[in-house]
PDB file of N, CA and C in Angstrom:
ATOM      1  N   MET A   1     147.646 -22.597 -41.648  1.00 66.00           N
ATOM      2  CA  MET A   1     148.954 -22.390 -42.221  1.00 66.00           C
ATOM      3  C   MET A   1     148.842 -22.085 -43.721  1.00 66.00           C
ATOM      4  N   HIS A   2     147.938 -22.787 -44.393  1.00 67.00           N
ATOM      5  CA  HIS A   2     147.745 -22.575 -45.821  1.00 67.00           C
ATOM      6  C   HIS A   2     147.339 -21.128 -46.107  1.00 67.00           C
ATOM      7  N   ASP A   3     146.407 -20.595 -45.318  1.00 74.00           N
ATOM      8  CA  ASP A   3     145.971 -19.210 -45.511  1.00 74.00           C
ATOM      9  C   ASP A   3     147.107 -18.231 -45.240  1.00 74.00           C
ATOM     10  N   PHE A   4     147.943 -18.523 -44.243  1.00 71.00           N
ATOM     11  CA  PHE A   4     149.073 -17.661 -43.936  1.00 71.00           C
ATOM     12  C   PHE A   4     150.063 -17.647 -45.100  1.00 71.00           C
ATOM     13  N   LEU A   5     150.344 -18.828 -45.678  1.00 66.00           N
ATOM     14  CA  LEU A   5     151.267 -18.893 -46.803  1.00 66.00           C
ATOM     15  C   LEU A   5     150.714 -18.165 -48.023  1.00 66.00           C
ATOM     16  N   ILE A   6     149.421 -18.237 -48.240  1.00 68.00           N
ATOM     17  CA  ILE A   6     148.809 -17.496 -49.344  1.00 68.00           C
ATOM     18  C   ILE A   6     148.900 -15.999 -49.076  1.00 68.00           C
ATOM     19  N   TRP A   7     148.630 -15.569 -47.827  1.00 68.00           N
ATOM     20  CA  TRP A   7     148.742 -14.150 -47.473  1.00 68.00           C
ATOM     21  C   TRP A   7     150.171 -13.666 -47.649  1.00 68.00           C
ATOM     22  N   LEU A   8     151.136 -14.500 -47.278  1.00 65.00           N
ATOM     23  CA  LEU A   8     152.539 -14.134 -47.374  1.00 65.00           C
ATOM     24  C   LEU A   8     152.971 -13.979 -48.825  1.00 65.00           C
ATOM     25  N   GLY A   9     152.291 -14.670 -49.722  1.00 60.00           N
ATOM     26  CA  GLY A   9     152.643 -14.596 -51.135  1.00 60.00           C
ATOM     27  C   GLY A   9     153.209 -15.889 -51.670  1.00 60.00           C
ATOM     28  N   TRP A  10     153.196 -16.921 -50.858  1.00 55.00           N
ATOM     29  CA  TRP A  10     153.731 -18.213 -51.268  1.00 55.00           C
ATOM     30  C   TRP A  10     152.593 -19.210 -51.338  1.00 55.00           C
ATOM     31  N   SER A  11     152.398 -19.804 -52.471  1.00 54.00           N
ATOM     32  CA  SER A  11     151.319 -20.768 -52.637  1.00 54.00           C
ATOM     33  C   SER A  11     151.851 -22.166 -52.385  1.00 54.00           C
ATOM     34  N   VAL A  12     151.096 -22.980 -51.652  1.00 47.00           N
ATOM     35  CA  VAL A  12     151.520 -24.355 -51.406  1.00 47.00           C
ATOM     36  C   VAL A  12     150.972 -25.291 -52.467  1.00 47.00           C
ATOM     37  N   ASP A  13     150.191 -24.774 -53.403  1.00 53.00           N
ATOM     38  CA  ASP A  13     149.678 -25.598 -54.491  1.00 53.00           C
ATOM     39  C   ASP A  13     150.798 -25.880 -55.489  1.00 53.00           C
ATOM     40  N   ASN A  14     150.625 -26.917 -56.256  1.00 47.00           N
ATOM     41  CA  ASN A  14     151.610 -27.254 -57.283  1.00 47.00           C
ATOM     42  C   ASN A  14     151.503 -26.346 -58.495  1.00 47.00           C
ATOM     43  N   THR A  15     150.364 -25.719 -58.664  1.00 50.00           N
ATOM     44  CA  THR A  15     150.178 -24.822 -59.801  1.00 50.00           C
ATOM     45  C   THR A  15     150.269 -23.388 -59.324  1.00 50.00           C
ATOM     46  N   PHE A  16     150.909 -22.580 -60.096  1.00 51.00           N
ATOM     47  CA  PHE A  16     151.046 -21.163 -59.761  1.00 51.00           C
ATOM     48  C   PHE A  16     150.021 -20.413 -60.598  1.00 51.00           C
ATOM     49  N   CYS A  17     148.787 -20.407 -60.129  1.00 54.00           N
ATOM     50  CA  CYS A  17     147.685 -19.862 -60.918  1.00 54.00           C
ATOM     51  C   CYS A  17     147.733 -18.339 -60.998  1.00 54.00           C
ATOM     52  N   THR A  18     146.992 -17.797 -61.917  1.00 60.00           N
ATOM     53  CA  THR A  18     147.004 -16.359 -62.177  1.00 60.00           C
ATOM     54  C   THR A  18     146.645 -15.510 -60.964  1.00 60.00           C
ATOM     55  N   PRO A  19     145.590 -15.842 -60.170  1.00 63.00           N
ATOM     56  CA  PRO A  19     145.295 -14.997 -59.007  1.00 63.00           C
ATOM     57  C   PRO A  19     146.440 -14.956 -57.993  1.00 63.00           C
ATOM     58  N   VAL A  20     147.125 -16.078 -57.797  1.00 60.00           N
ATOM     59  CA  VAL A  20     148.255 -16.091 -56.868  1.00 60.00           C
ATOM     60  C   VAL A  20     149.392 -15.262 -57.424  1.00 60.00           C
ATOM     61  N   ALA A  21     149.645 -15.377 -58.731  1.00 63.00           N
ATOM     62  CA  ALA A  21     150.705 -14.584 -59.356  1.00 63.00           C
ATOM     63  C   ALA A  21     150.398 -13.098 -59.256  1.00 63.00           C
ATOM     64  N   GLN A  22     149.146 -12.728 -59.396  1.00 66.00           N
ATOM     65  CA  GLN A  22     148.780 -11.317 -59.310  1.00 66.00           C
ATOM     66  C   GLN A  22     148.938 -10.793 -57.893  1.00 66.00           C
ATOM     67  N   THR A  23     148.558 -11.582 -56.892  1.00 74.00           N
ATOM     68  CA  THR A  23     148.641 -11.096 -55.519  1.00 74.00           C
ATOM     69  C   THR A  23     150.051 -11.176 -54.956  1.00 74.00           C
ATOM     70  N   PHE A  24     150.942 -11.959 -55.585  1.00 77.00           N
ATOM     71  CA  PHE A  24     152.309 -12.075 -55.075  1.00 77.00           C
ATOM     72  C   PHE A  24     153.008 -10.731 -55.021  1.00 77.00           C
ATOM     73  N   TRP A  25     152.839  -9.910 -56.034  1.00 77.00           N
ATOM     74  CA  TRP A  25     153.611  -8.675 -56.136  1.00 77.00           C
ATOM     75  C   TRP A  25     153.288  -7.677 -55.038  1.00 77.00           C
ATOM     76  N   HIS A  26     152.074  -7.684 -54.500  1.00 81.00           N
ATOM     77  CA  HIS A  26     151.786  -6.768 -53.397  1.00 81.00           C
ATOM     78  C   HIS A  26     151.588  -7.523 -52.090  1.00 81.00           C
ATOM     79  N   SER A  27     152.106  -8.755 -52.005  1.00 82.00           N
ATOM     80  CA  SER A  27     152.127  -9.488 -50.742  1.00 82.00           C
ATOM     81  C   SER A  27     153.396  -9.100 -49.983  1.00 82.00           C
ATOM     82  N   PRO A  28     153.461  -9.386 -48.698  1.00 86.00           N
ATOM     83  CA  PRO A  28     154.687  -9.075 -47.941  1.00 86.00           C
ATOM     84  C   PRO A  28     155.935  -9.735 -48.529  1.00 86.00           C
ATOM     85  N   LEU A  29     155.804 -10.970 -49.011  1.00 85.00           N
ATOM     86  CA  LEU A  29     156.950 -11.666 -49.590  1.00 85.00           C
ATOM     87  C   LEU A  29     157.390 -11.003 -50.893  1.00 85.00           C
ATOM     88  N   GLY A  30     156.456 -10.661 -51.754  1.00 83.00           N
ATOM     89  CA  GLY A  30     156.795 -10.001 -53.011  1.00 83.00           C
ATOM     90  C   GLY A  30     157.438  -8.643 -52.799  1.00 83.00           C
ATOM     91  N   LEU A  31     156.879  -7.863 -51.867  1.00 87.00           N
ATOM     92  CA  LEU A  31     157.457  -6.550 -51.577  1.00 87.00           C
ATOM     93  C   LEU A  31     158.841  -6.679 -50.953  1.00 87.00           C
ATOM     94  N   ALA A  32     159.022  -7.663 -50.066  1.00 89.00           N
ATOM     95  CA  ALA A  32     160.335  -7.874 -49.438  1.00 89.00           C
ATOM     96  C   ALA A  32     161.364  -8.290 -50.484  1.00 89.00           C
ATOM     97  N   CYS A  33     160.965  -9.145 -51.419  1.00 85.00           N
ATOM     98  CA  CYS A  33     161.896  -9.586 -52.470  1.00 85.00           C
ATOM     99  C   CYS A  33     162.325  -8.424 -53.356  1.00 85.00           C
ATOM    100  N   THR A  34     161.364  -7.650 -53.853  1.00 86.00           N
ATOM    101  CA  THR A  34     161.725  -6.550 -54.745  1.00 86.00           C
ATOM    102  C   THR A  34     162.512  -5.464 -54.012  1.00 86.00           C
ATOM    103  N   LEU A  35     162.155  -5.207 -52.746  1.00 90.00           N
ATOM    104  CA  LEU A  35     162.898  -4.205 -51.979  1.00 90.00           C
ATOM    105  C   LEU A  35     164.324  -4.679 -51.704  1.00 90.00           C
ATOM    106  N   SER A  36     164.510  -5.946 -51.369  1.00 90.00           N
ATOM    107  CA  SER A  36     165.863  -6.445 -51.111  1.00 90.00           C
ATOM    108  C   SER A  36     166.701  -6.459 -52.388  1.00 90.00           C
ATOM    109  N   LEU A  37     166.084  -6.784 -53.527  1.00 87.00           N
ATOM    110  CA  LEU A  37     166.810  -6.707 -54.798  1.00 87.00           C
ATOM    111  C   LEU A  37     167.228  -5.279 -55.112  1.00 87.00           C
ATOM    112  N   LEU A  38     166.325  -4.341 -54.853  1.00 88.00           N
ATOM    113  CA  LEU A  38     166.628  -2.931 -55.082  1.00 88.00           C
ATOM    114  C   LEU A  38     167.784  -2.471 -54.198  1.00 88.00           C
ATOM    115  N   ILE A  39     167.701  -2.763 -52.914  1.00 90.00           N
ATOM    116  CA  ILE A  39     168.721  -2.290 -51.968  1.00 90.00           C
ATOM    117  C   ILE A  39     170.075  -2.924 -52.243  1.00 90.00           C
ATOM    118  N   THR A  40     170.111  -4.251 -52.436  1.00 86.00           N
ATOM    119  CA  THR A  40     171.405  -4.901 -52.648  1.00 86.00           C
ATOM    120  C   THR A  40     172.051  -4.479 -53.963  1.00 86.00           C
ATOM    121  N   SER A  41     171.258  -4.297 -55.001  1.00 84.00           N
ATOM    122  CA  SER A  41     171.833  -3.840 -56.273  1.00 84.00           C
ATOM    123  C   SER A  41     172.319  -2.405 -56.166  1.00 84.00           C
ATOM    124  N   ALA A  42     171.564  -1.564 -55.476  1.00 84.00           N
ATOM    125  CA  ALA A  42     171.984  -0.170 -55.299  1.00 84.00           C
ATOM    126  C   ALA A  42     173.271  -0.088 -54.481  1.00 84.00           C
ATOM    127  N   ILE A  43     173.390  -0.915 -53.455  1.00 84.00           N
ATOM    128  CA  ILE A  43     174.615  -0.920 -52.649  1.00 84.00           C
ATOM    129  C   ILE A  43     175.804  -1.344 -53.503  1.00 84.00           C
ATOM    130  N   ARG A  44     175.606  -2.345 -54.355  1.00 80.00           N
ATOM    131  CA  ARG A  44     176.711  -2.827 -55.194  1.00 80.00           C
ATOM    132  C   ARG A  44     177.158  -1.767 -56.195  1.00 80.00           C
ATOM    133  N   VAL A  45     176.265  -0.849 -56.553  1.00 79.00           N
ATOM    134  CA  VAL A  45     176.644   0.225 -57.487  1.00 79.00           C
ATOM    135  C   VAL A  45     177.255   1.401 -56.740  1.00 79.00           C
ATOM    136  N   MET A  46     176.670   1.783 -55.611  1.00 81.00           N
ATOM    137  CA  MET A  46     177.046   3.046 -54.971  1.00 81.00           C
ATOM    138  C   MET A  46     178.062   2.929 -53.839  1.00 81.00           C
ATOM    139  N   HIS A  47     178.313   1.747 -53.321  1.00 76.00           N
ATOM    140  CA  HIS A  47     179.208   1.636 -52.164  1.00 76.00           C
ATOM    141  C   HIS A  47     180.634   1.997 -52.566  1.00 76.00           C
ATOM    142  N   GLN A  48     181.316   2.700 -51.679  1.00 69.00           N
ATOM    143  CA  GLN A  48     182.647   3.191 -51.989  1.00 69.00           C
ATOM    144  C   GLN A  48     183.676   2.071 -52.168  1.00 69.00           C
ATOM    145  N   LYS A  49     183.449   0.925 -51.547  1.00 71.00           N
ATOM    146  CA  LYS A  49     184.395  -0.186 -51.666  1.00 71.00           C
ATOM    147  C   LYS A  49     184.039  -1.132 -52.807  1.00 71.00           C
ATOM    148  N   SER A  50     183.051  -0.772 -53.589  1.00 64.00           N
ATOM    149  CA  SER A  50     182.663  -1.609 -54.719  1.00 64.00           C
ATOM    150  C   SER A  50     183.704  -1.477 -55.824  1.00 64.00           C
ATOM    151  N   SER A  51     184.183  -2.621 -56.289  1.00 69.00           N
ATOM    152  CA  SER A  51     185.185  -2.597 -57.356  1.00 69.00           C
ATOM    153  C   SER A  51     184.647  -3.307 -58.592  1.00 69.00           C
ATOM    154  N   ALA A  52     183.380  -3.118 -58.837  1.00 69.00           N
ATOM    155  CA  ALA A  52     182.749  -3.769 -59.990  1.00 69.00           C
ATOM    156  C   ALA A  52     183.225  -3.125 -61.284  1.00 69.00           C
ATOM    157  N   GLY A  53     183.308  -3.936 -62.311  1.00 80.00           N
ATOM    158  CA  GLY A  53     183.680  -3.428 -63.628  1.00 80.00           C
ATOM    159  C   GLY A  53     182.507  -2.694 -64.255  1.00 80.00           C
ATOM    160  N   PHE A  54     182.723  -2.232 -65.475  1.00 83.00           N
ATOM    161  CA  PHE A  54     181.698  -1.465 -66.176  1.00 83.00           C
ATOM    162  C   PHE A  54     180.430  -2.283 -66.378  1.00 83.00           C
ATOM    163  N   PHE A  55     180.567  -3.535 -66.856  1.00 82.00           N
ATOM    164  CA  PHE A  55     179.395  -4.372 -67.092  1.00 82.00           C
ATOM    165  C   PHE A  55     178.612  -4.606 -65.810  1.00 82.00           C
ATOM    166  N   ASP A  56     179.303  -4.951 -64.716  1.00 80.00           N
ATOM    167  CA  ASP A  56     178.614  -5.213 -63.450  1.00 80.00           C
ATOM    168  C   ASP A  56     177.911  -3.965 -62.922  1.00 80.00           C
ATOM    169  N   THR A  57     178.531  -2.821 -63.090  1.00 83.00           N
ATOM    170  CA  THR A  57     177.913  -1.573 -62.644  1.00 83.00           C
ATOM    171  C   THR A  57     176.634  -1.289 -63.424  1.00 83.00           C
ATOM    172  N   VAL A  58     176.708  -1.423 -64.739  1.00 85.00           N
ATOM    173  CA  VAL A  58     175.512  -1.202 -65.569  1.00 85.00           C
ATOM    174  C   VAL A  58     174.442  -2.229 -65.248  1.00 85.00           C
ATOM    175  N   TRP A  59     174.844  -3.490 -65.093  1.00 82.00           N
ATOM    176  CA  TRP A  59     173.886  -4.555 -64.816  1.00 82.00           C
ATOM    177  C   TRP A  59     173.173  -4.323 -63.483  1.00 82.00           C
ATOM    178  N   HIS A  60     173.934  -3.989 -62.449  1.00 85.00           N
ATOM    179  CA  HIS A  60     173.309  -3.737 -61.145  1.00 85.00           C
ATOM    180  C   HIS A  60     172.426  -2.497 -61.174  1.00 85.00           C
ATOM    181  N   PHE A  61     172.803  -1.492 -61.934  1.00 87.00           N
ATOM    182  CA  PHE A  61     171.957  -0.311 -62.073  1.00 87.00           C
ATOM    183  C   PHE A  61     170.626  -0.693 -62.720  1.00 87.00           C
ATOM    184  N   LEU A  62     170.686  -1.460 -63.808  1.00 87.00           N
ATOM    185  CA  LEU A  62     169.451  -1.899 -64.473  1.00 87.00           C
ATOM    186  C   LEU A  62     168.626  -2.815 -63.568  1.00 87.00           C
ATOM    187  N   PHE A  63     169.286  -3.706 -62.843  1.00 86.00           N
ATOM    188  CA  PHE A  63     168.586  -4.612 -61.935  1.00 86.00           C
ATOM    189  C   PHE A  63     167.900  -3.822 -60.827  1.00 86.00           C
ATOM    190  N   ALA A  64     168.588  -2.802 -60.288  1.00 88.00           N
ATOM    191  CA  ALA A  64     167.979  -1.953 -59.249  1.00 88.00           C
ATOM    192  C   ALA A  64     166.787  -1.190 -59.806  1.00 88.00           C
ATOM    193  N   THR A  65     166.887  -0.743 -61.051  1.00 89.00           N
ATOM    194  CA  THR A  65     165.786  -0.017 -61.678  1.00 89.00           C
ATOM    195  C   THR A  65     164.567  -0.915 -61.868  1.00 89.00           C
ATOM    196  N   VAL A  66     164.789  -2.141 -62.340  1.00 87.00           N
ATOM    197  CA  VAL A  66     163.685  -3.086 -62.524  1.00 87.00           C
ATOM    198  C   VAL A  66     163.075  -3.466 -61.164  1.00 87.00           C
ATOM    199  N   ALA A  67     163.913  -3.675 -60.162  1.00 87.00           N
ATOM    200  CA  ALA A  67     163.406  -4.001 -58.823  1.00 87.00           C
ATOM    201  C   ALA A  67     162.618  -2.830 -58.235  1.00 87.00           C
ATOM    202  N   ALA A  68     163.077  -1.608 -58.464  1.00 89.00           N
ATOM    203  CA  ALA A  68     162.335  -0.431 -57.991  1.00 89.00           C
ATOM    204  C   ALA A  68     160.977  -0.350 -58.661  1.00 89.00           C
ATOM    205  N   ALA A  69     160.931  -0.647 -59.951  1.00 87.00           N
ATOM    206  CA  ALA A  69     159.647  -0.662 -60.661  1.00 87.00           C
ATOM    207  C   ALA A  69     158.737  -1.733 -60.087  1.00 87.00           C
ATOM    208  N   GLY A  70     159.286  -2.912 -59.798  1.00 84.00           N
ATOM    209  CA  GLY A  70     158.490  -3.987 -59.201  1.00 84.00           C
ATOM    210  C   GLY A  70     157.968  -3.618 -57.831  1.00 84.00           C
ATOM    211  N   PHE A  71     158.799  -2.983 -57.020  1.00 87.00           N
ATOM    212  CA  PHE A  71     158.355  -2.569 -55.688  1.00 87.00           C
ATOM    213  C   PHE A  71     157.263  -1.518 -55.791  1.00 87.00           C
ATOM    214  N   THR A  72     157.445  -0.552 -56.674  1.00 87.00           N
ATOM    215  CA  THR A  72     156.447   0.500 -56.858  1.00 87.00           C
ATOM    216  C   THR A  72     155.121  -0.075 -57.348  1.00 87.00           C
ATOM    217  N   ILE A  73     155.196  -0.981 -58.302  1.00 83.00           N
ATOM    218  CA  ILE A  73     153.985  -1.616 -58.812  1.00 83.00           C
ATOM    219  C   ILE A  73     153.312  -2.440 -57.720  1.00 83.00           C
ATOM    220  N   GLY A  74     154.122  -3.138 -56.913  1.00 83.00           N
ATOM    221  CA  GLY A  74     153.565  -3.927 -55.817  1.00 83.00           C
ATOM    222  C   GLY A  74     152.884  -3.081 -54.767  1.00 83.00           C
ATOM    223  N   VAL A  75     153.467  -1.928 -54.455  1.00 84.00           N
ATOM    224  CA  VAL A  75     152.863  -1.034 -53.456  1.00 84.00           C
ATOM    225  C   VAL A  75     151.532  -0.493 -53.947  1.00 84.00           C
ATOM    226  N   THR A  76     151.440  -0.204 -55.238  1.00 84.00           N
ATOM    227  CA  THR A  76     150.189   0.336 -55.775  1.00 84.00           C
ATOM    228  C   THR A  76     149.159  -0.746 -56.071  1.00 84.00           C
ATOM    229  N   GLY A  77     149.554  -2.022 -55.945  1.00 77.00           N
ATOM    230  CA  GLY A  77     148.602  -3.119 -56.126  1.00 77.00           C
ATOM    231  C   GLY A  77     148.338  -3.496 -57.565  1.00 77.00           C
ATOM    232  N   GLN A  78     149.205  -3.083 -58.469  1.00 76.00           N
ATOM    233  CA  GLN A  78     149.030  -3.441 -59.871  1.00 76.00           C
ATOM    234  C   GLN A  78     149.779  -4.736 -60.176  1.00 76.00           C
ATOM    235  N   VAL A  79     149.574  -5.270 -61.350  1.00 70.00           N
ATOM    236  CA  VAL A  79     150.247  -6.497 -61.781  1.00 70.00           C
ATOM    237  C   VAL A  79     151.309  -6.127 -62.817  1.00 70.00           C
ATOM    238  N   PRO A  80     152.577  -6.396 -62.515  1.00 69.00           N
ATOM    239  CA  PRO A  80     153.652  -6.047 -63.460  1.00 69.00           C
ATOM    240  C   PRO A  80     153.812  -7.112 -64.536  1.00 69.00           C
ATOM    241  N   HIS A  81     153.195  -6.904 -65.666  1.00 68.00           N
ATOM    242  CA  HIS A  81     153.214  -7.920 -66.712  1.00 68.00           C
ATOM    243  C   HIS A  81     154.598  -8.134 -67.300  1.00 68.00           C
ATOM    244  N   GLN A  82     155.411  -7.109 -67.407  1.00 73.00           N
ATOM    245  CA  GLN A  82     156.723  -7.230 -68.042  1.00 73.00           C
ATOM    246  C   GLN A  82     157.868  -7.398 -67.051  1.00 73.00           C
ATOM    247  N   LEU A  83     157.581  -7.332 -65.745  1.00 77.00           N
ATOM    248  CA  LEU A  83     158.651  -7.335 -64.753  1.00 77.00           C
ATOM    249  C   LEU A  83     159.403  -8.661 -64.718  1.00 77.00           C
ATOM    250  N   VAL A  84     158.698  -9.774 -64.671  1.00 75.00           N
ATOM    251  CA  VAL A  84     159.365 -11.073 -64.615  1.00 75.00           C
ATOM    252  C   VAL A  84     160.191 -11.300 -65.873  1.00 75.00           C
ATOM    253  N   LYS A  85     159.646 -10.926 -67.011  1.00 76.00           N
ATOM    254  CA  LYS A  85     160.376 -11.065 -68.272  1.00 76.00           C
ATOM    255  C   LYS A  85     161.652 -10.213 -68.234  1.00 76.00           C
ATOM    256  N   SER A  86     161.568  -8.996 -67.716  1.00 81.00           N
ATOM    257  CA  SER A  86     162.739  -8.121 -67.631  1.00 81.00           C
ATOM    258  C   SER A  86     163.798  -8.702 -66.702  1.00 81.00           C
ATOM    259  N   LEU A  87     163.376  -9.231 -65.550  1.00 82.00           N
ATOM    260  CA  LEU A  87     164.324  -9.828 -64.617  1.00 82.00           C
ATOM    261  C   LEU A  87     164.997 -11.057 -65.232  1.00 82.00           C
ATOM    262  N   LEU A  88     164.221 -11.886 -65.921  1.00 78.00           N
ATOM    263  CA  LEU A  88     164.798 -13.077 -66.552  1.00 78.00           C
ATOM    264  C   LEU A  88     165.793 -12.706 -67.651  1.00 78.00           C
ATOM    265  N   ILE A  89     165.490 -11.674 -68.422  1.00 82.00           N
ATOM    266  CA  ILE A  89     166.417 -11.226 -69.471  1.00 82.00           C
ATOM    267  C   ILE A  89     167.720 -10.744 -68.852  1.00 82.00           C
ATOM    268  N   LEU A  90     167.636  -9.955 -67.779  1.00 84.00           N
ATOM    269  CA  LEU A  90     168.845  -9.461 -67.122  1.00 84.00           C
ATOM    270  C   LEU A  90     169.670 -10.598 -66.532  1.00 84.00           C
ATOM    271  N   VAL A  91     169.002 -11.562 -65.902  1.00 86.00           N
ATOM    272  CA  VAL A  91     169.720 -12.705 -65.324  1.00 86.00           C
ATOM    273  C   VAL A  91     170.360 -13.544 -66.430  1.00 86.00           C
ATOM    274  N   ALA A  92     169.667 -13.719 -67.542  1.00 85.00           N
ATOM    275  CA  ALA A  92     170.229 -14.481 -68.661  1.00 85.00           C
ATOM    276  C   ALA A  92     171.461 -13.783 -69.240  1.00 85.00           C
ATOM    277  N   ILE A  93     171.388 -12.468 -69.389  1.00 86.00           N
ATOM    278  CA  ILE A  93     172.532 -11.709 -69.899  1.00 86.00           C
ATOM    279  C   ILE A  93     173.722 -11.857 -68.957  1.00 86.00           C
ATOM    280  N   ARG A  94     173.463 -11.743 -67.677  1.00 84.00           N
ATOM    281  CA  ARG A  94     174.547 -11.888 -66.698  1.00 84.00           C
ATOM    282  C   ARG A  94     175.147 -13.288 -66.750  1.00 84.00           C
ATOM    283  N   GLY A  95     174.299 -14.305 -66.878  1.00 84.00           N
ATOM    284  CA  GLY A  95     174.792 -15.677 -66.962  1.00 84.00           C
ATOM    285  C   GLY A  95     175.675 -15.898 -68.180  1.00 84.00           C
ATOM    286  N   VAL A  96     175.283 -15.349 -69.313  1.00 86.00           N
ATOM    287  CA  VAL A  96     176.074 -15.488 -70.535  1.00 86.00           C
ATOM    288  C   VAL A  96     177.427 -14.799 -70.379  1.00 86.00           C
ATOM    289  N   ILE A  97     177.435 -13.594 -69.832  1.00 85.00           N
ATOM    290  CA  ILE A  97     178.691 -12.858 -69.651  1.00 85.00           C
ATOM    291  C   ILE A  97     179.600 -13.584 -68.668  1.00 85.00           C
ATOM    292  N   LYS A  98     179.047 -14.057 -67.556  1.00 82.00           N
ATOM    293  CA  LYS A  98     179.854 -14.775 -66.562  1.00 82.00           C
ATOM    294  C   LYS A  98     180.419 -16.069 -67.164  1.00 82.00           C
ATOM    295  N   ALA A  99     179.614 -16.799 -67.923  1.00 84.00           N
ATOM    296  CA  ALA A  99     180.099 -18.026 -68.563  1.00 84.00           C
ATOM    297  C   ALA A  99     181.193 -17.701 -69.572  1.00 84.00           C
ATOM    298  N   TRP A 100     181.020 -16.630 -70.327  1.00 86.00           N
ATOM    299  CA  TRP A 100     182.035 -16.208 -71.291  1.00 86.00           C
ATOM    300  C   TRP A 100     183.358 -15.892 -70.599  1.00 86.00           C
ATOM    301  N   ARG A 101     183.284 -15.246 -69.440  1.00 80.00           N
ATOM    302  CA  ARG A 101     184.496 -14.923 -68.695  1.00 80.00           C
ATOM    303  C   ARG A 101     185.192 -16.183 -68.189  1.00 80.00           C
ATOM    304  N   VAL A 102     184.428 -17.176 -67.768  1.00 82.00           N
ATOM    305  CA  VAL A 102     185.001 -18.434 -67.297  1.00 82.00           C
ATOM    306  C   VAL A 102     185.690 -19.153 -68.442  1.00 82.00           C
ATOM    307  N   ILE A 103     185.032 -19.202 -69.605  1.00 86.00           N
ATOM    308  CA  ILE A 103     185.605 -19.880 -70.772  1.00 86.00           C
ATOM    309  C   ILE A 103     186.867 -19.150 -71.230  1.00 86.00           C
ATOM    310  N   LYS A 104     186.835 -17.841 -71.199  1.00 85.00           N
ATOM    311  CA  LYS A 104     187.961 -17.033 -71.640  1.00 85.00           C
ATOM    312  C   LYS A 104     189.197 -17.254 -70.754  1.00 85.00           C
ATOM    313  N   ARG A 105     188.979 -17.470 -69.452  1.00 81.00           N
ATOM    314  CA  ARG A 105     190.092 -17.658 -68.512  1.00 81.00           C
ATOM    315  C   ARG A 105     190.747 -19.023 -68.665  1.00 81.00           C
ATOM    316  N   SER A 106     190.011 -20.014 -69.160  1.00 71.00           N
ATOM    317  CA  SER A 106     190.592 -21.359 -69.218  1.00 71.00           C
ATOM    318  C   SER A 106     191.367 -21.633 -70.474  1.00 71.00           C
TER     319      SER A 106
END
């Protein structure tokens, strides 16, 4: 089971060591994650029933672009050094905007 989880891209160790982090991006789990992020963000931008505002549209476009880069890097077997940082920055920006909207409404 341990070998299967490592192959899948999920480490059962408490430490997320560099070799596991490098192999995650081109593991089935890493590719599935980046592909699902790409598809869901693209749907939220392009679907005809999407009523997202300007910020959400731009954010999902950028998120889809970063996810596409992650998927492409994972398929080629490279290590995306800036991908996690880019995803965290986008999520942080979204969190700040969403919190601001909640505070503004109250």
